[in-house]
mmCIF file of C-alpha atoms and ligand atoms in Angstrom:
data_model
loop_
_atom_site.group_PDB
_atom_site.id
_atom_site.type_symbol
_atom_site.label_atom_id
_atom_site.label_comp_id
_atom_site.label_asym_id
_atom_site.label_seq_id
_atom_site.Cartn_x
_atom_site.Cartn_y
_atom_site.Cartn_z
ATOM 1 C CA UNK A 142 -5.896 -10.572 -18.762
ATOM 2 C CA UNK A 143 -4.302 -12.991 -20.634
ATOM 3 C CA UNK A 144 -2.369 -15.828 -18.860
ATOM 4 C CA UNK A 145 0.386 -14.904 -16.711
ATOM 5 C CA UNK A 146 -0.664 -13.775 -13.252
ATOM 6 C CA UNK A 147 -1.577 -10.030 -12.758
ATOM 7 C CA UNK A 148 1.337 -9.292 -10.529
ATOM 8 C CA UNK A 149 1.087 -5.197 -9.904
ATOM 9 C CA UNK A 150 2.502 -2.979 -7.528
ATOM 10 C CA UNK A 151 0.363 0.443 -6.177
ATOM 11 C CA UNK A 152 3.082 3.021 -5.522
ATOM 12 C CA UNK A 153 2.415 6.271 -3.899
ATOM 13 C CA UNK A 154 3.377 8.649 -0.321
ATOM 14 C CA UNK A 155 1.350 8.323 2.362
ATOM 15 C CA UNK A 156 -2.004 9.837 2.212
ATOM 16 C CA UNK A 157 -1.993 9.121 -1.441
ATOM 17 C CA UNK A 158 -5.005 7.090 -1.363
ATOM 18 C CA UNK A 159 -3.348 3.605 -1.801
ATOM 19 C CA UNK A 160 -5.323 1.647 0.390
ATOM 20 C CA UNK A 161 -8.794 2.799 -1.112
ATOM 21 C CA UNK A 162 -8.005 2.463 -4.603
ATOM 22 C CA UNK A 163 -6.283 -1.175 -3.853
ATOM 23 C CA UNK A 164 -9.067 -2.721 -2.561
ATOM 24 C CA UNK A 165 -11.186 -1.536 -4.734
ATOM 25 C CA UNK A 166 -8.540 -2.611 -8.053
ATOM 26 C CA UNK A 167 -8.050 -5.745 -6.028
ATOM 27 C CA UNK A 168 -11.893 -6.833 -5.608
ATOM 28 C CA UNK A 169 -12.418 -6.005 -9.539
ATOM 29 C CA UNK A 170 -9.508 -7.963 -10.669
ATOM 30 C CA UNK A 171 -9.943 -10.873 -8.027
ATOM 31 C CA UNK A 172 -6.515 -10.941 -6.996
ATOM 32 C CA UNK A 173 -5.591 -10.105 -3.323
ATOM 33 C CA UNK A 174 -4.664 -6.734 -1.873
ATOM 34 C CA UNK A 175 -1.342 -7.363 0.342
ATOM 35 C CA UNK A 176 -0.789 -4.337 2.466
ATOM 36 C CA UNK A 177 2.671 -4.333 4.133
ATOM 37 C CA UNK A 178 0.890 -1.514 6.797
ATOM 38 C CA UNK A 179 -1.849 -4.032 7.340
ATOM 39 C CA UNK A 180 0.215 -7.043 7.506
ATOM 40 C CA UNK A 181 2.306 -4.940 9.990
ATOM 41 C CA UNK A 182 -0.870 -3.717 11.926
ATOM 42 C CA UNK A 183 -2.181 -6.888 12.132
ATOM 43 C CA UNK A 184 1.111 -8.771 13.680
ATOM 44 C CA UNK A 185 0.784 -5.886 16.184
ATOM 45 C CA UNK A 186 -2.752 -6.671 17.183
ATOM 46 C CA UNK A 187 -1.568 -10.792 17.842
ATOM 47 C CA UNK A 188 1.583 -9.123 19.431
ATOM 48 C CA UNK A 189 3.532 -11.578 17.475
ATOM 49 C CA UNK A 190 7.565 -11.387 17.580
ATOM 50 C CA UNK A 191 7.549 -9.456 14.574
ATOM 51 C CA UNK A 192 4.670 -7.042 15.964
ATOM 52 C CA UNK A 193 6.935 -6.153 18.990
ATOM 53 C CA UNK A 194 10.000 -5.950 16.639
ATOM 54 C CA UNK A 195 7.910 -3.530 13.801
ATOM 55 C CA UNK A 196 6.321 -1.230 16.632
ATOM 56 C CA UNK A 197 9.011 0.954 17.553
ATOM 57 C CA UNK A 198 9.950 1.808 13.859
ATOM 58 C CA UNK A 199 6.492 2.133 12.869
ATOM 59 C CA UNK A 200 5.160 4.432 15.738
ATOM 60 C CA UNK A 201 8.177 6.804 14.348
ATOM 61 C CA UNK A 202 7.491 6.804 10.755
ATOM 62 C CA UNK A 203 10.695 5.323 9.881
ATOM 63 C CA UNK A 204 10.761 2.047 7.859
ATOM 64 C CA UNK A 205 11.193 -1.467 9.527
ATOM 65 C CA UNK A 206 14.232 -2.949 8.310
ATOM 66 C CA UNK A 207 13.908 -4.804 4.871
ATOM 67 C CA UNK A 208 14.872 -8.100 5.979
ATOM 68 C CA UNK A 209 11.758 -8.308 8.247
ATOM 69 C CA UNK A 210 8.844 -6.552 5.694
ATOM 70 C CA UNK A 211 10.417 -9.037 2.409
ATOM 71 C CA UNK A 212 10.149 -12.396 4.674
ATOM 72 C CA UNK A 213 6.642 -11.496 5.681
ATOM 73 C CA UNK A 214 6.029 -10.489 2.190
ATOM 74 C CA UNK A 215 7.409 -13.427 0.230
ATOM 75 C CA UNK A 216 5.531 -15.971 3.013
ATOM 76 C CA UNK A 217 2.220 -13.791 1.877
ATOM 77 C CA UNK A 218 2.745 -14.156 -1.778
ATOM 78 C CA UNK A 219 2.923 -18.174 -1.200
ATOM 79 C CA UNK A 220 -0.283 -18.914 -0.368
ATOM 80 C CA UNK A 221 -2.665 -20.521 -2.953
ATOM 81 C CA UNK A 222 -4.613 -17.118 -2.982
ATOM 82 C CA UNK A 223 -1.888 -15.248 -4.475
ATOM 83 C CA UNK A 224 -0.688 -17.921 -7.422
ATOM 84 C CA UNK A 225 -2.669 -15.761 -10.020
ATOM 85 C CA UNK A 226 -1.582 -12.700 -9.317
ATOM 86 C CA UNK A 227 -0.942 -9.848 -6.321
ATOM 87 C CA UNK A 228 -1.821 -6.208 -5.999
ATOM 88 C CA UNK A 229 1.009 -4.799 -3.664
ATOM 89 C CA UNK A 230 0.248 -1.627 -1.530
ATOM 90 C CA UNK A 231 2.932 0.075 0.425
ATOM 91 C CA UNK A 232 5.571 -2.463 -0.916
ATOM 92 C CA UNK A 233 8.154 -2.598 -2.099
ATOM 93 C CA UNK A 234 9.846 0.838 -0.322
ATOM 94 C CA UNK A 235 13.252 0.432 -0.812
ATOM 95 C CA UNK A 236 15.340 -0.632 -3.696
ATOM 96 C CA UNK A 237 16.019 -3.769 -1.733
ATOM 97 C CA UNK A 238 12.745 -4.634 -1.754
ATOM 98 C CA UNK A 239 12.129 -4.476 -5.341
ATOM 99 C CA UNK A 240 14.906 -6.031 -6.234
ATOM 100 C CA UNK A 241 13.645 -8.655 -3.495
ATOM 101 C CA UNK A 242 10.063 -9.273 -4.979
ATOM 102 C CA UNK A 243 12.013 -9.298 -8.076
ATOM 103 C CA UNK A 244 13.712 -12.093 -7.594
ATOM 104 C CA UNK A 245 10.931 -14.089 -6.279
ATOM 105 C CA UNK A 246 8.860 -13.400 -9.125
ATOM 106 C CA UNK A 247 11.369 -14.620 -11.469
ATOM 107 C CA UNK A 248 11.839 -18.137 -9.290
ATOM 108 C CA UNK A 249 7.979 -18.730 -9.937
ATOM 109 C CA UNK A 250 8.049 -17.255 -13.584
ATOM 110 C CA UNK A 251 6.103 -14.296 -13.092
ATOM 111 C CA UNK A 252 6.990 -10.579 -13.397
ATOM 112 C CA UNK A 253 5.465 -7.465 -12.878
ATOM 113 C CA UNK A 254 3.373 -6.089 -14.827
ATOM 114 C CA UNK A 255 2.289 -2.859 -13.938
ATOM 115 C CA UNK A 256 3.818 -0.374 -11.343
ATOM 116 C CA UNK A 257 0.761 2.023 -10.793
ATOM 117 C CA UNK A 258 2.063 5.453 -9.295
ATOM 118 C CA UNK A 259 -0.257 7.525 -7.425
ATOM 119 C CA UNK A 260 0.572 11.268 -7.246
ATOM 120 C CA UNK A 261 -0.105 13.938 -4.914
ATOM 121 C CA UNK A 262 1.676 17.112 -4.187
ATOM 122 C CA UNK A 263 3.617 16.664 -0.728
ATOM 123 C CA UNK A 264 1.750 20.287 1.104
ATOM 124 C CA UNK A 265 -1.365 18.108 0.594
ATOM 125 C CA UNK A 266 -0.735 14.554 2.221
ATOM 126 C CA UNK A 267 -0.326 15.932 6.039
ATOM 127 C CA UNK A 268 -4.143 17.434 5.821
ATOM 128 C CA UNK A 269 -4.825 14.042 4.101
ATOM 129 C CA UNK A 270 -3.538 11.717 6.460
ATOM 130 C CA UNK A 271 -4.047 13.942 9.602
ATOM 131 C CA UNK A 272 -7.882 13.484 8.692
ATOM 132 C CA UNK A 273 -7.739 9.932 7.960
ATOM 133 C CA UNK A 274 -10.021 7.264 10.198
ATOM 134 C CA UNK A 275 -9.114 3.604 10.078
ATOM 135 C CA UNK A 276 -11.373 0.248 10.921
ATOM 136 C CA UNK A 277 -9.737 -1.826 13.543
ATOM 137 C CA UNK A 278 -11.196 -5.009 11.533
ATOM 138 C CA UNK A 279 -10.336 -4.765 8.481
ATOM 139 C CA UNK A 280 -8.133 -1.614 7.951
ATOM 140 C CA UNK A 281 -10.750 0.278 5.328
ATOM 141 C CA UNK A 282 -9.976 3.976 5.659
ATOM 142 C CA UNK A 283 -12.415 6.897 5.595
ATOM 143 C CA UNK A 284 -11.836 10.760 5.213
ATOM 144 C CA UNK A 285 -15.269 12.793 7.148
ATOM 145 C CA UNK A 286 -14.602 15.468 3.960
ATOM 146 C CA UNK A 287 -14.190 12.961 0.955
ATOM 147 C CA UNK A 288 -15.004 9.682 1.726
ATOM 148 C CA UNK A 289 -17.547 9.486 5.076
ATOM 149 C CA UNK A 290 -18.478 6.636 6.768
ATOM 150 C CA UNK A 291 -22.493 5.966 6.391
ATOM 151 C CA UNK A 292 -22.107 6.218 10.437
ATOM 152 C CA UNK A 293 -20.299 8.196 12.462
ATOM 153 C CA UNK A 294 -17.518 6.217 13.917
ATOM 154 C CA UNK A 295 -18.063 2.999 12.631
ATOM 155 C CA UNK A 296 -16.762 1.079 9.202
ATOM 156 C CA UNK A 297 -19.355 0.684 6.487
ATOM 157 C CA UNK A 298 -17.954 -3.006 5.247
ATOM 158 C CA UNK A 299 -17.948 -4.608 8.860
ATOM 159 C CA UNK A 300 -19.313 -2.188 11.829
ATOM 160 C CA UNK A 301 -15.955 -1.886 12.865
ATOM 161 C CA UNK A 302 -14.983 1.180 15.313
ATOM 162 C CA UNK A 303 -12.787 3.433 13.342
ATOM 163 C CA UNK A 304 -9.683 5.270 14.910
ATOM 164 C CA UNK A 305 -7.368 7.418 14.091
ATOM 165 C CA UNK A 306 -3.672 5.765 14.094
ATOM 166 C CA UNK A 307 -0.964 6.913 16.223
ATOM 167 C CA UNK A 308 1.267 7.032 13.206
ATOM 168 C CA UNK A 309 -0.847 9.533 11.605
ATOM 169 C CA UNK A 310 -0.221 12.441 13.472
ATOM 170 C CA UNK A 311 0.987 15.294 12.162
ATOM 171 C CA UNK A 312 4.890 15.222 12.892
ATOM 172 C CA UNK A 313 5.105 11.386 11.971
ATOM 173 C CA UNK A 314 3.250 12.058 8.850
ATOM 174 C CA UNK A 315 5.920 14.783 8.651
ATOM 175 C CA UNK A 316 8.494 11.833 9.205
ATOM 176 C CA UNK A 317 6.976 9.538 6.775
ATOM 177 C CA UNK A 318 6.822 11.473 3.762
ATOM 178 C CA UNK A 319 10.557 12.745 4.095
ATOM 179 C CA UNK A 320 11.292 9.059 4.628
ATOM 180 C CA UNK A 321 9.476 8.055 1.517
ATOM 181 C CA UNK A 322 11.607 10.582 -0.759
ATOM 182 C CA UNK A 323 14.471 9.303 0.474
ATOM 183 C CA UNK A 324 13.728 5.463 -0.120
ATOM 184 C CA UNK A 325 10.850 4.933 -1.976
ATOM 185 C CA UNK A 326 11.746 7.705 -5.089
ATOM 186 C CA UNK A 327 14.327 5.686 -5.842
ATOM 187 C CA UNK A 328 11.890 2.530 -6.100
ATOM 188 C CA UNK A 329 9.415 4.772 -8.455
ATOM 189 C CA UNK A 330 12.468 5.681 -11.120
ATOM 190 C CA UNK A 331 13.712 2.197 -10.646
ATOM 191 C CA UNK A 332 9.981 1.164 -12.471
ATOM 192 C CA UNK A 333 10.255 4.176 -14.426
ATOM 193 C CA UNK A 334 13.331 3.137 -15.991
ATOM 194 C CA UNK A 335 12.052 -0.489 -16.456
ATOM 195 C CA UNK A 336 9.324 0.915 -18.515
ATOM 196 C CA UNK A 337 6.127 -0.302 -16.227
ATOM 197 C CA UNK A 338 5.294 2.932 -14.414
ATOM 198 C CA UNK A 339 2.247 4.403 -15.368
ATOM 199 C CA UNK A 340 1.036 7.652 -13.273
ATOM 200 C CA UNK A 341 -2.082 8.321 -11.935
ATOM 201 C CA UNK A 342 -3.090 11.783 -10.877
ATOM 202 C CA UNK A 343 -4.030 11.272 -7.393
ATOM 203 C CA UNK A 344 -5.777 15.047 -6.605
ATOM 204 C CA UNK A 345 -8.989 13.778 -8.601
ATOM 205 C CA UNK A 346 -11.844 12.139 -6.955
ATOM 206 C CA UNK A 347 -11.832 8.527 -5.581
ATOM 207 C CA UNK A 348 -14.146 7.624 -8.393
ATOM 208 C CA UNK A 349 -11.893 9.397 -10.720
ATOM 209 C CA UNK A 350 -8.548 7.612 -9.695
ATOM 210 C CA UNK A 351 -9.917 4.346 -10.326
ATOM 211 C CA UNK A 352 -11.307 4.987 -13.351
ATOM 212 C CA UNK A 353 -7.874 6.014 -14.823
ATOM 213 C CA UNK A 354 -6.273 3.303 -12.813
ATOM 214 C CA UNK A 355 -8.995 1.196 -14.608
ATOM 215 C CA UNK A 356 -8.372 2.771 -18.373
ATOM 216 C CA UNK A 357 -4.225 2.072 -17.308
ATOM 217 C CA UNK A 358 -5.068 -2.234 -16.190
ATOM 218 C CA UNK A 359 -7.286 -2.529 -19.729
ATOM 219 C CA UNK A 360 -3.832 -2.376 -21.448
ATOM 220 C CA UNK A 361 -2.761 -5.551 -19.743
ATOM 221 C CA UNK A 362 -5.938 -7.498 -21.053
HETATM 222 P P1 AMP B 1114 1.457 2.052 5.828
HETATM 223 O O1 AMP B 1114 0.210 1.518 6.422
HETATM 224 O O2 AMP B 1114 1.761 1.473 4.469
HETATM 225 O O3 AMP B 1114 1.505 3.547 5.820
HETATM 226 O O4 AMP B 1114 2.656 1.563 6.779
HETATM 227 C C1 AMP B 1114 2.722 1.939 8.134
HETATM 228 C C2 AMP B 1114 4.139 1.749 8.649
HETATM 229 O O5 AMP B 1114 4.508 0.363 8.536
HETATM 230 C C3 AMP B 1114 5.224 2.486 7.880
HETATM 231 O O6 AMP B 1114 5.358 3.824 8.311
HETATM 232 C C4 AMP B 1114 6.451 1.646 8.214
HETATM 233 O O7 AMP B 1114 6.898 1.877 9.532
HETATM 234 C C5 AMP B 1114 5.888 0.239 8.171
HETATM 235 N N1 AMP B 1114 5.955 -0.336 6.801
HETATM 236 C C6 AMP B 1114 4.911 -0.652 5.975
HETATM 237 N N2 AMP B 1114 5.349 -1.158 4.814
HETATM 238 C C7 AMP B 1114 6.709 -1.179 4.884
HETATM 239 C C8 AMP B 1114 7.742 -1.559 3.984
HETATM 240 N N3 AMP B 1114 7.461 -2.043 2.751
HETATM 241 N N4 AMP B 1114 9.028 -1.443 4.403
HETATM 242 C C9 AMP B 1114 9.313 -0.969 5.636
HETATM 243 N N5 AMP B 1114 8.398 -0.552 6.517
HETATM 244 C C10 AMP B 1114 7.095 -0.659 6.163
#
């Protein structure tokens, strides 16, 4: 991979399969996944200040404001676990962001390397997300038609109980999605135009995905 840190970003609407494909990209590469959702979910659960201050957006579908999601972000990407490189899922969303985790990359001499883009046609990501189950440990997601748990109800990596989050219903999905054209399009041609995005076809199978995410990261060895 060369010697500068493997700093990539997983782009892609809700229900687009970001959080499967990360971890697994992230466990292969050894570089962490960083979840702004999870992060999120997880201040919620320890009802920190930022937890109280995130819920009301977040049980909406709109976006929490950018100064909040780029501190806890930046704090994230200092920790000794992230100095050789970061997989990104779910941020940046807004051009602020990127231009954000921009500059911070620049401060520590890194950039971005890759901006992976995963595709799915919008009439398809309510029926994703609507069916979507979620650990309450460590955030793994499951789909009963294309990616089961071995057991009913509980997460294959920990035992975890799975749920379904409130945030996945079907008219905040609705909410998200127009939400992400608005902001986060504008982050994808911002990439585009840098030359980094590479798009993945996100309709094939899990096993598929990552194998062209897979043949896409080989370039950066
Ligand atoms: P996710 O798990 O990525 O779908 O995120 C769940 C919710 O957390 C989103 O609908 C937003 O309310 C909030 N969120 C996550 N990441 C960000 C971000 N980068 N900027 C603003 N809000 C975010």
């Amino acid at each position: 991979m060369g010697d500068s840190p493997l700093d990539l970003v997983l782009l892609g609407p809700v229900g687009a399969g970001k959080g499967t494909q990360a971890r697994r990209i992230a466990t292969r590469y050894g570089v962490p996944h960083i979840a702004s959702g999870d992060l999120l979910r997880a201040h919620r659960a320890r009802d920190t200040e930022l937890g109280r201050e995130a819920k009301s957006y977040m049980d909406r579908g709109a976006l929490v404001p950018d100064h909040l999601v780029i501190n806890m972000i930046l704090d994230r990407m200092r920790q000794p676990d992230a100095q050789h490189g970061v997989l990104l899922d779910g941020f940046p969303r807004t051009l602020a962001q990127a231009q954000a985790l921009d500059t911070e990359l620049e401060r520590e001499k890194r950039h971005l390397r890759m901006a992976l883009y995963l595709e799915v046609p919008v009439d398809t990501l309510v029926e994703r997300a609507a069916g979507r189950w979620t650990c309450r440990v460590c955030q793994a997601t499951y789909n009963y038609q294309v990616n089961p748990p071995r057991r009913e109800g509980m997460c294959d990596l920990d035992g975890g109980e799975l749920y379904q989050r409130e945030d996945d219903r079907r008219d905040v999905v609705s909410e998200r999605i127009k939400v992400y054209i608005q902001d986060t399009v504008p982050v994808v041609e911002y990439y585009r135009d840098r030359g980094i995005l590479r798009e993945i076809d996100g309709t094939r199978d899990i096993d598929g995905v990552e194998a062209d995410i897979e043949r896409q990261l080989e370039a950066l060895v």
